[in-house]
């Protein structure tokens, strides 16, 4: 409402799109993790959403961090996080990045090929290495196995080379793919990890780490946790001296962020003249095009990169938050603000016939792989984030955790 008034007053970019982040949701997801997977340490995948307040909260809650670059490592270390709480989970790193992680004290890192071992031996011989194995990721939104992971058949040779180079391999990691929608994939991956552990023993290593990666989905989390727990119990019955970690990303943040966008333009067929016959509209084809002030080059890059299909709902209509259920709907399409024709947010959706320029549309579940990959193509700025701790469960705990984090940072 304030943005609408500022726009009327001539304020530049007053109607800019914005995120709302509910940090209490992140807290509740952490509690949920501890309840369902108490024996597995979460290392948040920074690439998913490197929001500073999300990272501060998770740091205060004691999570570890999965980093994929020197930039992410630096961002986490600046929070005061100990390097031992970071895994450099990128199997293919630039030599300068490996050298940088050594200087930062980040020793735990993944590998899946021989060339990586030679680089590490040259610039970070004291690294604690984790062999990344290939698993079945065919039931995931993003198939990481297309790029990373050593097939089991190649693991013995990799471990033999690591031994020859006098490198310390401490365990095994896998990733079933980002956004895994088949929980049974974790059971198969743990079975493969068991085989890799046995290969490590044959190579002269005594592995102490199992990294079960990411792929955790909010909607199937309890089912996944149950299958994963059973698989670990089956294939690792003796867990004495074994540390188990994971790399959840979207699980923590996807539903924590919503996006509010303003309708900046509208294209519709001309109103029929009085007395003329109404033209019958095809309900399966959008008859109105709405243009909003964020798109696929901004927050909605998740459509291109993360296979998401965000759906809008009306946030405000004619200056009111109340949208009567009786309002007639019309097939519509929603477009981003740039001059590129691929900038389509939603090819068809049902929206009120009375929706006009200046009204607002909202999108939920916008916390994962959105703002982190947004660009400023065409000169459009990345949408800002407004933070809240909500009014329900976890609000007080979030404020307390963040205050404690700030107090400890000041003491340091």
Coordinates of C-alpha atoms in Angstrom, one line a residue:
X1 CA 0.0 0.0 0.0
X2 CA 2.9 2.3 0.8
X3 CA 4.5 1.6 -2.5
X4 CA 1.3 2.5 -4.3
X5 CA 1.2 5.8 -2.6
X6 CA 4.8 6.5 -3.3
X7 CA 4.2 5.7 -6.9
X8 CA 1.4 8.2 -7.0
X9 CA 3.7 10.8 -5.4
X10 CA 6.2 10.3 -8.2
X11 CA 8.8 8.2 -6.3
X12 CA 11.2 6.5 -8.6
X13 CA 10.8 2.7 -8.7
X14 CA 8.4 2.9 -5.8
X15 CA 6.6 -0.2 -6.9
X16 CA 9.8 -2.4 -7.1
X17 CA 9.3 -6.1 -6.5
X18 CA 10.5 -7.5 -3.2
X19 CA 11.0 -10.7 -1.3
X20 CA 9.7 -11.4 2.2
X21 CA 11.8 -13.9 4.2
X22 CA 10.4 -15.6 7.2
X23 CA 13.4 -16.7 9.2
X24 CA 11.3 -18.6 11.7
X25 CA 10.5 -21.1 8.9
X26 CA 14.3 -21.7 8.5
X27 CA 14.4 -22.3 12.3
X28 CA 11.5 -24.7 12.3
X29 CA 13.1 -26.7 9.4
X30 CA 16.2 -27.0 11.5
X31 CA 14.2 -28.4 14.4
X32 CA 12.5 -30.8 12.0
X33 CA 15.9 -32.0 10.8
X34 CA 17.1 -32.6 14.3
X35 CA 14.0 -34.6 15.1
X36 CA 14.0 -36.8 12.0
X37 CA 17.8 -37.1 11.4
X38 CA 19.4 -36.5 14.8
X39 CA 22.6 -38.4 13.8
X40 CA 23.3 -36.5 10.6
X41 CA 24.9 -33.0 10.7
X42 CA 23.4 -30.6 8.2
X43 CA 26.0 -28.6 6.1
X44 CA 23.8 -26.0 4.4
X45 CA 24.4 -25.7 0.6
X46 CA 25.3 -22.0 0.4
X47 CA 24.8 -22.0 -3.4
X48 CA 21.1 -22.5 -2.9
X49 CA 20.6 -19.2 -1.1
X50 CA 23.6 -17.2 0.2
X51 CA 21.3 -14.7 2.0
X52 CA 23.3 -13.1 4.8
X53 CA 20.6 -13.5 7.5
X54 CA 19.9 -17.1 6.5
X55 CA 23.6 -17.8 6.9
X56 CA 23.8 -15.9 10.2
X57 CA 20.9 -17.8 11.6
X58 CA 22.2 -21.2 10.5
X59 CA 25.6 -20.4 11.9
X60 CA 24.0 -19.5 15.2
X61 CA 22.2 -22.8 15.2
X62 CA 25.4 -24.6 14.7
X63 CA 25.1 -26.0 11.2
X64 CA 28.0 -26.6 8.9
X65 CA 28.3 -25.2 5.4
X66 CA 28.7 -26.8 2.0
X67 CA 30.7 -24.3 -0.2
X68 CA 31.5 -24.6 -3.8
X69 CA 34.0 -21.7 -4.3
X70 CA 36.4 -19.4 -2.6
X71 CA 33.8 -16.7 -2.6
X72 CA 31.3 -18.9 -0.7
X73 CA 34.1 -20.0 1.7
X74 CA 35.0 -16.3 2.4
X75 CA 31.4 -15.3 3.0
X76 CA 31.0 -18.0 5.6
X77 CA 34.3 -17.4 7.3
X78 CA 33.5 -13.7 7.6
X79 CA 30.6 -14.8 9.8
X80 CA 33.1 -16.2 12.3
X81 CA 32.4 -19.8 11.4
X82 CA 35.3 -22.2 12.2
X83 CA 36.9 -23.7 9.0
X84 CA 36.2 -27.2 10.4
X85 CA 32.5 -26.5 9.8
X86 CA 33.0 -26.1 6.0
X87 CA 33.2 -28.8 3.3
X88 CA 34.5 -27.7 0.0
X89 CA 32.1 -29.8 -1.9
X90 CA 33.1 -29.1 -5.5
X91 CA 35.0 -32.1 -7.0
X92 CA 36.5 -30.0 -9.8
X93 CA 38.3 -26.9 -8.5
X94 CA 40.8 -24.4 -9.9
X95 CA 44.3 -24.8 -8.4
X96 CA 44.2 -21.3 -7.1
X97 CA 41.0 -22.0 -5.3
X98 CA 42.5 -25.1 -3.6
X99 CA 45.5 -23.0 -2.6
X100 CA 43.1 -20.4 -1.2
X101 CA 41.2 -23.0 0.9
X102 CA 44.4 -24.2 2.3
X103 CA 45.3 -20.6 3.4
X104 CA 41.8 -20.3 4.9
X105 CA 42.2 -23.5 6.9
X106 CA 39.4 -25.3 5.0
X107 CA 40.8 -28.9 4.7
X108 CA 37.7 -31.0 4.0
X109 CA 37.0 -31.3 0.3
X110 CA 35.7 -33.6 -2.4
X111 CA 37.3 -35.1 -5.5
X112 CA 36.2 -37.6 -8.2
X113 CA 39.1 -37.7 -10.6
X114 CA 42.9 -38.3 -10.8
X115 CA 43.8 -34.8 -12.0
X116 CA 42.2 -33.3 -8.9
X117 CA 44.4 -35.4 -6.7
X118 CA 47.6 -34.1 -8.4
X119 CA 46.4 -30.5 -7.9
X120 CA 45.7 -31.1 -4.2
X121 CA 49.0 -32.9 -3.7
X122 CA 50.8 -29.9 -5.1
X123 CA 49.1 -27.0 -3.2
X124 CA 47.1 -28.6 -0.2
X125 CA 48.8 -31.9 0.7
X126 CA 47.2 -31.7 4.2
X127 CA 43.7 -31.8 2.9
X128 CA 41.1 -34.2 4.3
X129 CA 39.7 -35.7 1.1
X130 CA 36.2 -37.2 0.4
X131 CA 35.7 -39.3 -2.7
X132 CA 32.5 -38.3 -4.5
X133 CA 30.9 -41.4 -6.0
X134 CA 28.3 -41.6 -8.8
X135 CA 24.7 -42.5 -7.9
X136 CA 21.4 -42.8 -9.6
X137 CA 20.0 -39.3 -9.8
X138 CA 17.4 -40.0 -12.5
X139 CA 14.6 -39.1 -10.1
X140 CA 15.7 -35.6 -9.4
X141 CA 15.0 -32.1 -10.8
X142 CA 18.6 -31.4 -11.4
X143 CA 20.8 -34.4 -12.3
X144 CA 24.3 -33.6 -10.9
X145 CA 25.6 -37.0 -11.9
X146 CA 25.9 -35.7 -15.5
X147 CA 28.8 -33.6 -14.2
X148 CA 30.1 -35.1 -11.0
X149 CA 30.8 -38.4 -9.3
X150 CA 33.2 -41.3 -9.9
X151 CA 31.6 -44.6 -11.0
X152 CA 32.3 -47.3 -8.4
X153 CA 34.5 -49.2 -10.9
X154 CA 37.0 -46.3 -11.0
X155 CA 37.1 -45.8 -7.2
X156 CA 39.9 -48.4 -6.4
X157 CA 42.3 -46.8 -8.9
X158 CA 41.5 -43.3 -7.5
X159 CA 42.2 -44.4 -4.0
X160 CA 45.4 -46.2 -5.0
X161 CA 46.6 -42.9 -6.6
X162 CA 45.6 -40.9 -3.5
X163 CA 47.7 -43.4 -1.5
X164 CA 50.6 -43.1 -3.8
X165 CA 50.5 -39.3 -3.5
X166 CA 50.4 -39.6 0.3
X167 CA 47.0 -37.9 0.6
X168 CA 44.5 -38.5 3.4
X169 CA 41.1 -39.7 2.2
X170 CA 38.7 -39.7 5.1
X171 CA 35.4 -40.8 3.6
X172 CA 32.8 -41.0 0.9
X173 CA 30.2 -38.6 -0.4
X174 CA 27.3 -38.8 -2.9
X175 CA 24.5 -36.6 -4.2
X176 CA 21.2 -38.1 -5.5
X177 CA 20.5 -34.8 -7.3
X178 CA 18.9 -31.6 -6.3
X179 CA 15.2 -31.8 -5.7
X180 CA 15.0 -35.6 -5.4
X181 CA 11.4 -36.8 -5.6
X182 CA 12.1 -40.5 -5.1
X183 CA 13.3 -41.2 -1.5
X184 CA 14.4 -44.7 -2.4
X185 CA 17.3 -43.1 -4.3
X186 CA 19.0 -42.5 -0.9
X187 CA 18.9 -46.3 0.0
X188 CA 20.6 -47.2 -3.3
X189 CA 23.2 -44.4 -2.8
X190 CA 24.0 -45.6 0.8
X191 CA 24.5 -49.2 -0.6
X192 CA 27.0 -47.8 -3.1
X193 CA 28.8 -45.8 -0.4
X194 CA 29.2 -49.0 1.6
X195 CA 30.9 -50.6 -1.3
X196 CA 33.2 -47.5 -1.6
X197 CA 34.0 -47.8 2.2
X198 CA 35.1 -51.4 1.6
X199 CA 37.2 -50.3 -1.3
X200 CA 38.8 -47.8 1.0
X201 CA 39.7 -50.4 3.5
X202 CA 41.3 -52.5 0.7
X203 CA 43.4 -49.4 -0.3
X204 CA 44.6 -49.0 3.3
X205 CA 42.3 -46.3 4.5
X206 CA 40.0 -46.3 7.5
X207 CA 37.2 -44.0 6.4
X208 CA 35.5 -41.9 9.2
X209 CA 33.1 -39.7 7.2
X210 CA 29.9 -40.4 5.2
X211 CA 28.4 -37.4 3.4
X212 CA 24.9 -38.2 2.1
X213 CA 24.7 -35.0 0.1
X214 CA 21.5 -33.1 -0.7
X215 CA 18.3 -33.6 -2.6
X216 CA 16.0 -33.3 0.5
X217 CA 12.5 -32.1 -0.4
X218 CA 10.1 -30.5 2.1
X219 CA 7.1 -32.5 1.0
X220 CA 8.8 -35.9 1.3
X221 CA 11.3 -35.2 4.1
X222 CA 9.9 -37.6 6.7
X223 CA 9.7 -40.4 4.2
X224 CA 13.3 -39.7 3.0
X225 CA 14.6 -39.5 6.6
X226 CA 13.0 -42.8 7.4
X227 CA 14.5 -44.5 4.3
X228 CA 17.9 -42.9 4.8
X229 CA 18.0 -43.9 8.5
X230 CA 17.0 -47.5 7.7
X231 CA 19.7 -47.7 4.9
X232 CA 22.4 -46.4 7.1
X233 CA 21.4 -48.9 9.9
X234 CA 21.5 -51.7 7.3
X235 CA 24.8 -50.9 5.6
X236 CA 26.6 -49.2 8.5
X237 CA 25.5 -51.2 11.5
X238 CA 28.6 -50.3 13.5
X239 CA 28.8 -46.5 13.4
X240 CA 31.5 -46.1 16.1
X241 CA 33.9 -43.4 15.0
X242 CA 31.7 -42.6 11.9
X243 CA 30.7 -39.0 11.3
X244 CA 27.7 -38.5 9.0
X245 CA 26.9 -35.2 7.4
X246 CA 24.5 -34.0 4.7
X247 CA 24.2 -31.0 2.3
X248 CA 20.6 -29.8 2.4
X249 CA 19.8 -26.6 0.6
X250 CA 16.3 -26.0 -0.7
X251 CA 14.9 -28.0 2.2
X252 CA 15.8 -25.1 4.5
X253 CA 14.8 -22.1 2.4
X254 CA 12.4 -22.8 -0.4
X255 CA 9.2 -22.0 1.5
X256 CA 10.9 -19.3 3.7
X257 CA 10.8 -16.7 0.9
X258 CA 7.9 -15.2 -1.0
X259 CA 8.0 -12.6 -3.8
X260 CA 5.7 -9.7 -4.3
X261 CA 5.6 -8.2 -7.8
X262 CA 3.8 -5.2 -9.3
X263 CA 1.9 -5.3 -12.5
X264 CA 3.6 -2.6 -14.5
X265 CA 1.8 -3.2 -17.9
X266 CA -1.1 -5.0 -19.4
X267 CA -2.1 -6.1 -22.9
X268 CA -5.7 -7.1 -23.5
X269 CA -8.1 -7.2 -26.4
X270 CA -10.1 -4.0 -26.9
X271 CA -13.4 -3.7 -25.1
X272 CA -16.3 -4.5 -27.5
X273 CA -18.3 -1.5 -28.6
X274 CA -21.8 -1.0 -27.4
X275 CA -24.3 -3.1 -29.3
X276 CA -21.7 -5.2 -30.9
X277 CA -21.6 -9.0 -30.5
X278 CA -19.2 -10.3 -27.8
X279 CA -16.3 -12.3 -29.2
X280 CA -16.2 -15.7 -27.5
X281 CA -12.9 -16.3 -25.8
X282 CA -11.1 -19.7 -25.7
X283 CA -10.8 -20.5 -22.0
X284 CA -7.7 -22.6 -22.8
X285 CA -5.8 -19.7 -24.3
X286 CA -4.6 -16.6 -22.4
X287 CA -6.5 -13.5 -23.5
X288 CA -4.7 -11.0 -21.3
X289 CA -0.9 -10.5 -20.9
X290 CA 0.4 -9.0 -17.6
X291 CA 3.9 -7.6 -17.3
X292 CA 5.5 -7.7 -13.8
X293 CA 8.7 -6.1 -12.5
X294 CA 10.7 -9.3 -12.0
X295 CA 11.3 -12.1 -14.5
X296 CA 13.4 -15.0 -15.6
X297 CA 16.6 -12.8 -15.7
X298 CA 15.9 -12.0 -12.0
X299 CA 14.2 -14.1 -9.3
X300 CA 12.4 -16.3 -11.8
X301 CA 15.7 -17.7 -13.2
X302 CA 14.5 -20.8 -11.3
X303 CA 12.2 -21.5 -14.2
X304 CA 15.2 -21.9 -16.6
X305 CA 17.8 -23.3 -14.2
X306 CA 15.8 -25.2 -11.6
X307 CA 12.8 -26.5 -13.5
X308 CA 10.3 -24.6 -11.3
X309 CA 6.8 -23.6 -12.4
X310 CA 5.8 -20.7 -10.0
X311 CA 2.2 -19.8 -9.9
X312 CA 0.9 -16.3 -9.1
X313 CA -1.9 -15.3 -6.8
X314 CA -3.4 -11.9 -6.2
X315 CA -1.8 -9.9 -3.4
X316 CA -3.8 -6.7 -3.9
X317 CA -6.7 -5.8 -6.2
X318 CA -7.8 -2.2 -6.7
X319 CA -5.9 -1.1 -3.6
X320 CA -7.3 -3.8 -1.3
X321 CA -5.9 -7.1 0.1
X322 CA -9.3 -8.6 0.0
X323 CA -10.0 -10.5 -3.2
X324 CA -13.6 -11.8 -3.2
X325 CA -14.0 -15.5 -4.2
X326 CA -16.8 -14.4 -6.6
X327 CA -14.5 -12.3 -8.8
X328 CA -14.7 -13.7 -12.4
X329 CA -11.4 -15.2 -13.7
X330 CA -9.8 -15.0 -17.1
X331 CA -7.1 -17.1 -18.7
X332 CA -4.0 -14.9 -18.6
X333 CA -0.2 -15.0 -19.0
X334 CA 2.5 -13.4 -16.9
X335 CA 5.7 -11.9 -18.3
X336 CA 8.8 -10.3 -16.9
X337 CA 10.0 -6.7 -17.5
X338 CA 12.8 -7.3 -20.0
X339 CA 12.8 -6.9 -23.7
X340 CA 13.5 -10.6 -24.3
X341 CA 10.6 -12.8 -25.5
X342 CA 11.8 -15.8 -23.3
X343 CA 11.0 -13.7 -20.2
X344 CA 7.8 -15.6 -19.6
X345 CA 7.0 -16.2 -15.9
X346 CA 3.7 -18.1 -16.4
X347 CA 2.4 -19.1 -19.9
X348 CA -1.2 -19.6 -18.6
X349 CA -3.0 -19.0 -15.4
X350 CA -6.4 -17.9 -14.2
X351 CA -6.5 -14.4 -12.8
X352 CA -9.3 -11.9 -12.0
X353 CA -10.8 -10.1 -15.0
X354 CA -10.6 -6.8 -13.0
X355 CA -6.8 -7.0 -12.4
X356 CA -5.2 -3.8 -13.5
X357 CA -1.8 -2.0 -13.8
X358 CA -0.7 -1.1 -10.2
X359 CA -2.1 -4.3 -8.6
X360 CA 0.2 -6.8 -7.0
X361 CA 0.9 -10.5 -7.6
X362 CA 2.7 -12.8 -5.2
X363 CA 4.6 -16.0 -5.6
X364 CA 5.3 -18.5 -2.8
X365 CA 8.2 -21.0 -2.4
X366 CA 10.8 -18.6 -3.9
X367 CA 13.7 -19.2 -1.6
X368 CA 15.8 -21.7 -3.5
X369 CA 17.9 -20.9 -6.5
X370 CA 16.2 -17.6 -7.2
X371 CA 17.9 -14.4 -5.9
X372 CA 21.3 -16.2 -5.8
X373 CA 21.3 -16.4 -9.7
X374 CA 19.5 -13.2 -10.5
X375 CA 21.1 -10.8 -12.9
X376 CA 20.7 -7.1 -13.8
X377 CA 20.0 -7.8 -17.5
X378 CA 18.4 -4.8 -19.2
X379 CA 19.3 -2.6 -16.2
X380 CA 16.7 -4.1 -13.9
X381 CA 17.8 -4.3 -10.3
X382 CA 17.7 -7.5 -8.2
X383 CA 14.7 -7.5 -5.9
X384 CA 15.4 -6.6 -2.3
X385 CA 14.6 -8.8 0.7
X386 CA 12.5 -7.8 3.7
X387 CA 13.0 -10.0 6.8
X388 CA 10.6 -11.1 9.4
X389 CA 10.6 -13.7 12.2
X390 CA 6.9 -14.3 11.8
X391 CA 4.5 -14.3 14.7
X392 CA 4.3 -18.0 15.4
X393 CA 6.5 -20.9 16.6
X394 CA 10.2 -20.1 16.4
X395 CA 10.0 -16.3 16.3
X396 CA 11.4 -15.7 19.7
X397 CA 14.1 -18.4 19.2
X398 CA 15.2 -16.8 15.9
X399 CA 15.6 -13.3 17.6
X400 CA 17.5 -14.9 20.5
X401 CA 19.8 -16.9 18.1
X402 CA 20.6 -13.8 16.0
X403 CA 21.2 -11.7 19.0
X404 CA 23.6 -14.3 20.4
X405 CA 25.3 -14.5 17.1
X406 CA 25.9 -10.7 17.0
X407 CA 27.0 -10.6 20.7
X408 CA 29.6 -13.4 20.1
X409 CA 30.8 -11.6 16.9
X410 CA 31.3 -8.4 18.9
X411 CA 33.3 -10.3 21.6
X412 CA 35.6 -11.8 19.0

